[in-house]
Amino acid sequence: MMSDNIAADVLRQHIEAIERLESEKDGIGDDIKDRYAALKSEGFDVKACRKLIAMRKKRADERTQEEAVLATYAAALGMQLGFDI
C-alpha cells in the first residue's frame, strides 16, 4: 500500500512538472511570435529571417552539402536560382 502511494506521488510529480513545462513552452512560443511580428513591423522579410535561423542551426559543412544538392537539382530542372550557392 505504501509503495502504491509513493508511485502515485512520483507520477503526480512528473505530470505536474510536464504541465509546467508545457505552459512555459506556450509562453516561449508567444514570445517568438511577438519577435517575428516586430521584425515584420520594422520592414524585415520574416520568411528570409526564418530561413537564416534554420541555416544558423546547421554546421557549415551541412549547409554547404545542402546548397550543393539544391544547386544540382535546380540545374537538372533547368532553373536558375538567382544567387550563387
PDB file of C-alpha atoms in Angstrom:
ATOM      1  CA  MET A   1       0.000   0.000   0.000  1.00  0.00           C
ATOM      2  CA  MET A   2       2.800   2.382   0.873  1.00  0.00           C
ATOM      3  CA  SER A   3       4.623   1.706  -2.399  1.00  0.00           C
ATOM      4  CA  ASP A   4       1.394   2.488  -4.276  1.00  0.00           C
ATOM      5  CA  ASN A   5       1.299   5.881  -2.559  1.00  0.00           C
ATOM      6  CA  ILE A   6       4.935   6.516  -3.400  1.00  0.00           C
ATOM      7  CA  ALA A   7       4.395   5.542  -7.045  1.00  0.00           C
ATOM      8  CA  ALA A   8       1.334   7.799  -7.223  1.00  0.00           C
ATOM      9  CA  ASP A   9       3.331  10.693  -5.745  1.00  0.00           C
ATOM     10  CA  VAL A  10       6.181  10.174  -8.214  1.00  0.00           C
ATOM     11  CA  LEU A  11       3.714  10.002 -11.092  1.00  0.00           C
ATOM     12  CA  ARG A  12       1.964  13.175  -9.903  1.00  0.00           C
ATOM     13  CA  GLN A  13       5.304  14.997  -9.655  1.00  0.00           C
ATOM     14  CA  HIS A  14       6.237  14.035 -13.210  1.00  0.00           C
ATOM     15  CA  ILE A  15       2.832  15.018 -14.575  1.00  0.00           C
ATOM     16  CA  GLU A  16       2.857  18.377 -12.787  1.00  0.00           C
ATOM     17  CA  ALA A  17       6.401  19.087 -13.996  1.00  0.00           C
ATOM     18  CA  ILE A  18       5.392  18.322 -17.587  1.00  0.00           C
ATOM     19  CA  GLU A  19       2.347  20.572 -17.247  1.00  0.00           C
ATOM     20  CA  ARG A  20       4.557  23.439 -16.019  1.00  0.00           C
ATOM     21  CA  LEU A  21       6.991  22.906 -18.887  1.00  0.00           C
ATOM     22  CA  GLU A  22       4.142  22.826 -21.425  1.00  0.00           C
ATOM     23  CA  SER A  23       2.887  26.127 -20.020  1.00  0.00           C
ATOM     24  CA  GLU A  24       6.360  27.656 -20.277  1.00  0.00           C
ATOM     25  CA  LYS A  25       6.681  26.330 -23.839  1.00  0.00           C
ATOM     26  CA  ASP A  26       3.427  28.088 -24.791  1.00  0.00           C
ATOM     27  CA  GLY A  27       4.768  31.325 -23.341  1.00  0.00           C
ATOM     28  CA  ILE A  28       8.040  31.000 -25.227  1.00  0.00           C
ATOM     29  CA  GLY A  29       6.097  30.322 -28.438  1.00  0.00           C
ATOM     30  CA  ASP A  30       4.170  33.538 -27.893  1.00  0.00           C
ATOM     31  CA  ASP A  31       7.448  35.415 -27.325  1.00  0.00           C
ATOM     32  CA  ILE A  32       8.840  34.059 -30.594  1.00  0.00           C
ATOM     33  CA  LYS A  33       5.689  35.102 -32.468  1.00  0.00           C
ATOM     34  CA  ASP A  34       6.000  38.578 -30.971  1.00  0.00           C
ATOM     35  CA  ARG A  35       9.628  38.808 -32.094  1.00  0.00           C
ATOM     36  CA  TYR A  36       8.701  37.839 -35.670  1.00  0.00           C
ATOM     37  CA  ALA A  37       5.891  40.401 -35.612  1.00  0.00           C
ATOM     38  CA  ALA A  38       8.425  43.033 -34.528  1.00  0.00           C
ATOM     39  CA  LEU A  39      10.717  42.049 -37.390  1.00  0.00           C
ATOM     40  CA  LYS A  40       7.835  42.389 -39.840  1.00  0.00           C
ATOM     41  CA  SER A  41       6.730  45.747 -38.437  1.00  0.00           C
ATOM     42  CA  GLU A  42      10.288  47.040 -38.864  1.00  0.00           C
ATOM     43  CA  GLY A  43      10.276  46.050 -42.543  1.00  0.00           C
ATOM     44  CA  PHE A  44      12.243  42.817 -42.426  1.00  0.00           C
ATOM     45  CA  ASP A  45      11.251  39.809 -44.531  1.00  0.00           C
ATOM     46  CA  VAL A  46      10.128  37.251 -41.955  1.00  0.00           C
ATOM     47  CA  LYS A  47      10.409  34.314 -44.360  1.00  0.00           C
ATOM     48  CA  ALA A  48      14.056  35.183 -45.045  1.00  0.00           C
ATOM     49  CA  CYS A  49      14.731  35.574 -41.315  1.00  0.00           C
ATOM     50  CA  ARG A  50      13.216  32.146 -40.617  1.00  0.00           C
ATOM     51  CA  LYS A  51      15.469  30.670 -43.298  1.00  0.00           C
ATOM     52  CA  LEU A  52      18.522  32.362 -41.776  1.00  0.00           C
ATOM     53  CA  ILE A  53      17.667  30.974 -38.348  1.00  0.00           C
ATOM     54  CA  ALA A  54      17.295  27.475 -39.801  1.00  0.00           C
ATOM     55  CA  MET A  55      20.631  27.855 -41.598  1.00  0.00           C
ATOM     56  CA  ARG A  56      22.401  29.046 -38.439  1.00  0.00           C
ATOM     57  CA  LYS A  57      21.313  25.877 -36.635  1.00  0.00           C
ATOM     58  CA  LYS A  58      23.313  23.777 -39.102  1.00  0.00           C
ATOM     59  CA  ARG A  59      27.041  23.253 -39.256  1.00  0.00           C
ATOM     60  CA  ALA A  60      28.888  24.896 -42.159  1.00  0.00           C
ATOM     61  CA  ASP A  61      29.525  21.546 -43.848  1.00  0.00           C
ATOM     62  CA  GLU A  62      25.838  20.632 -43.600  1.00  0.00           C
ATOM     63  CA  ARG A  63      24.852  23.941 -45.183  1.00  0.00           C
ATOM     64  CA  THR A  64      27.408  23.507 -47.968  1.00  0.00           C
ATOM     65  CA  GLN A  65      26.181  19.996 -48.734  1.00  0.00           C
ATOM     66  CA  GLU A  66      22.524  21.099 -48.714  1.00  0.00           C
ATOM     67  CA  GLU A  67      23.296  24.019 -51.028  1.00  0.00           C
ATOM     68  CA  ALA A  68      25.218  21.748 -53.427  1.00  0.00           C
ATOM     69  CA  VAL A  69      22.292  19.328 -53.636  1.00  0.00           C
ATOM     70  CA  LEU A  70      19.880  22.216 -54.181  1.00  0.00           C
ATOM     71  CA  ALA A  71      22.069  23.619 -56.960  1.00  0.00           C
ATOM     72  CA  THR A  72      22.328  20.190 -58.610  1.00  0.00           C
ATOM     73  CA  TYR A  73      18.570  19.656 -58.521  1.00  0.00           C
ATOM     74  CA  ALA A  74      17.866  23.172 -59.775  1.00  0.00           C
ATOM     75  CA  ALA A  75      20.291  22.700 -62.678  1.00  0.00           C
ATOM     76  CA  ALA A  76      18.653  19.373 -63.555  1.00  0.00           C
ATOM     77  CA  LEU A  77      15.318  21.195 -63.773  1.00  0.00           C
ATOM     78  CA  GLY A  78      16.790  23.989 -65.872  1.00  0.00           C
ATOM     79  CA  MET A  79      16.262  26.522 -63.118  1.00  0.00           C
ATOM     80  CA  GLN A  80      18.426  29.495 -62.292  1.00  0.00           C
ATOM     81  CA  LEU A  81      18.457  30.165 -58.585  1.00  0.00           C
ATOM     82  CA  GLY A  82      19.223  33.864 -58.910  1.00  0.00           C
ATOM     83  CA  PHE A  83      22.030  33.652 -56.387  1.00  0.00           C
ATOM     84  CA  ASP A  84      25.305  31.809 -56.093  1.00  0.00           C
ATOM     85  CA  ILE A  85      25.427  28.796 -53.866  1.00  0.00           C
TER      86      ILE A  85
END
